[in-house]
C-alpha positions in Angstrom: 114.5 23.7 94.2 115.2 20.8 91.7 117.4 21.1 88.7 114.5 21.5 86.3 113.0 24.4 88.2 116.4 26.1 88.3 116.9 25.8 84.6 113.4 27.2 84.0 114.1 30.2 86.3 117.4 30.9 84.6 115.8 30.8 81.2 113.1 33.2 82.3 115.6 35.7 83.6 117.7 35.4 80.4 114.6 36.1 78.2 113.6 39.0 80.5 117.0 40.7 80.3 117.4 40.2 76.6 114.0 41.7 75.9 114.8 44.9 77.8 115.9 48.0 75.8 119.6 48.7 76.0 118.9 52.1 77.6 117.4 50.2 80.6 120.6 48.3 81.1 122.9 51.3 80.6 124.9 52.5 83.6 123.9 55.9 85.0 121.4 58.5 83.7 121.5 59.7 80.1 123.2 63.1 79.9 121.1 66.1 79.2 121.9 67.9 75.9 122.3 71.6 75.2 123.2 73.6 72.1 125.2 76.6 73.2 126.1 79.5 70.9 128.4 82.4 72.0 128.1 85.7 70.2 130.2 88.9 70.8 133.5 90.6 70.8 137.0 89.7 71.8 135.9 88.8 75.4 133.7 86.1 73.9 136.5 85.1 71.5 139.0 84.8 74.3 141.7 87.4 73.5 144.7 87.1 75.8 146.0 90.2 77.6 149.6 89.4 76.7 149.2 87.6 73.2 146.3 89.4 71.5 146.8 87.6 68.2 146.4 84.2 69.8 142.9 82.9 70.6 142.7 81.6 74.1 139.8 80.4 76.2 137.1 83.1 76.7 134.3 83.0 79.2 132.2 80.8 76.8 134.7 78.0 77.0 134.7 78.1 80.8 130.9 78.2 80.8 130.8 75.2 78.6 133.0 73.4 81.0 130.6 74.1 83.8 127.8 72.5 81.9 129.9 69.5 81.2 130.8 69.2 84.9 127.0 69.2 85.6 126.6 66.2 83.3 125.4 68.0 80.2 126.3 66.9 76.7 127.2 70.3 75.1 127.2 71.2 71.4 129.1 74.4 71.4 130.0 77.1 68.8 131.9 80.3 69.7 131.1 83.0 67.1 132.8 85.7 69.0 135.1 88.0 67.0 137.7 90.6 68.1 136.6 94.2 67.4 133.0 93.4 66.8 130.5 96.2 67.3 126.8 96.1 67.9 126.2 97.2 64.3 128.3 94.4 62.9 126.7 91.8 65.1 123.3 93.0 64.1 124.2 92.8 60.5 125.6 89.3 61.0 122.4 88.1 62.7 120.5 89.4 59.8 122.4 88.0 56.8 125.2 85.5 57.9 123.8 82.0 57.1 125.9 80.3 59.8 124.8 82.8 62.5 121.2 82.6 61.5 121.3 78.8 61.5 123.0 78.5 64.9 120.6 80.9 66.5 117.6 78.9 65.3 119.1 75.7 66.8 120.4 77.1 70.1 119.1 76.4 73.5 121.5 78.9 75.1 122.9 82.1 73.7 125.4 84.4 75.5 126.3 87.8 74.2 129.0 90.4 75.0 128.7 93.4 72.8 128.9 97.2 73.1 132.4 98.0 74.4 133.8 98.5 70.8 131.0 101.0 70.1 132.2 103.2 73.0 136.0 102.8 73.3 136.9 104.7 70.1 134.9 107.8 71.2 135.1 107.6 75.0 136.8 111.0 75.3 134.3 112.9 73.2 131.0 113.4 75.2 128.8 114.2 72.2 130.1 111.2 70.3 129.6 109.0 73.3 126.0 110.1 73.5 125.4 109.1 69.9 127.3 105.8 70.3 125.2 104.8 73.3 122.0 105.6 71.5 123.2 103.6 68.5 124.1 100.7 70.7 120.7 100.7 72.3 119.0 100.6 68.8 121.3 97.9 67.6 121.0 95.7 70.7 117.3 96.0 70.5 117.4 94.8 66.9 119.7 91.9 67.9 117.6 90.6 70.7 114.3 91.0 68.9 115.7 89.2 65.9 116.8 86.3 68.2 113.4 86.2 69.8 111.7 86.0 66.4 114.0 83.3 65.1 114.1 81.3 68.3 111.6 82.2 70.9 112.6 79.3 73.2 116.3 80.2 73.4 117.7 81.3 76.8 119.7 84.5 76.2 122.2 86.0 78.6 123.8 89.4 77.9 127.0 90.5 79.6 127.7 93.9 81.3 131.2 95.3 81.3 133.9 95.9 83.8 136.2 98.9 84.1 138.8 98.2 81.4 141.1 101.0 82.6 141.6 100.5 86.3 145.3 101.5 86.0 144.4 104.9 84.5 145.2 108.0 86.7 142.8 108.4 89.7 141.6 111.7 88.4 140.3 110.0 85.3 138.4 107.3 87.1 135.2 109.2 87.9 134.6 109.9 84.2 135.5 106.3 83.2 133.2 104.9 85.8 130.3 107.1 84.8 130.8 106.0 81.2 130.9 102.4 82.3 127.7 102.9 84.3 125.9 104.5 81.2 127.1 101.6 79.0 125.9 98.9 81.4 122.6 100.7 82.0 121.8 100.7 78.3 122.7 97.0 78.0 120.7 96.0 81.1 117.6 98.0 80.1 117.4 96.6 76.6 118.1 93.0 77.9 115.5 93.1 80.6 112.9 94.7 78.2 113.2 91.7 76.0 112.8 89.3 79.0 116.4 88.1 78.8 119.0 88.0 81.6 121.6 90.6 82.2 125.0 89.5 83.7 126.9 92.2 85.6 130.7 91.7 85.8 132.1 95.0 87.1 131.9 94.1 90.8 133.5 90.7 90.5 136.4 92.0 88.3 137.0 95.0 90.6 137.7 92.7 93.5 141.1 91.7 92.0 142.3 93.8 89.1 145.9 92.6 89.5 144.8 89.0 88.9 141.9 89.5 86.4 143.4 92.4 84.4 147.1 91.7 84.8 148.4 93.8 81.9 148.0 97.6 82.5 148.5 98.1 78.7 145.7 95.8 77.7 141.9 95.7 78.5 141.5 91.9 78.2 141.1 89.4 81.0 143.4 86.7 82.2 142.3 83.1 82.3 141.2 83.7 85.9 139.3 86.7 84.8 137.4 84.8 82.1 136.7 82.1 84.6 135.3 84.7 87.0 133.0 86.0 84.3 131.9 82.5 83.4 131.0 81.9 87.0 128.8 85.0 87.0 126.9 83.6 84.0 126.7 80.2 85.7 125.1 81.6 88.9 122.2 83.0 86.9 121.9 79.9 84.6 122.1 77.4 87.5 119.4 79.4 89.5 117.1 79.3 86.5 117.4 75.5 86.3 116.0 75.1 89.8 
């Protein structure tokens, strides 16, 4: 090839490359984007079992990390709050401008709610019955409101683990029955709204010493929050296939 033909070919390649959009020349695929909003109680907020006043990393932060490890670009907001009940969350979804706005924009919503409805009355059977029915009503309102405001959001609702594994053995049957009733209510309302229920009782029960290290506190360790996040991820990852 003579010098003139070489110059012509180089000029052609230069023009071709400079005419391509920059996305064509970028290295690697563009990251998928997801808007993730976490709603719920102190487990969403990330309360530590040893330093309750200090916010740590809850299961939502670890779930966010799993998305990032899977090459997602994550816009994330944790709206969890310690002590939140289903009634307070339902009210917030109705009137709080930030919550309403975030729900409308979210691709993914996770929820942990219900334990604070039951814990204050757990030793009074009649009050437990009333609290469970109120939880069912409030959770139905929460999920139906989310569906109305954002019918395309993927919603995952957490079931609870036994928060009192160190209580005396003769107390355990009643505690486990209460836990089962709570989780049954949460699962029934979740599935009735075509959303996904995430059980956590079995995974946490595998290693209470690691996941619930403080016998005087019901909150999870970092390893416990990671284990819960993994349970969410199993269902989310399966739904992407």
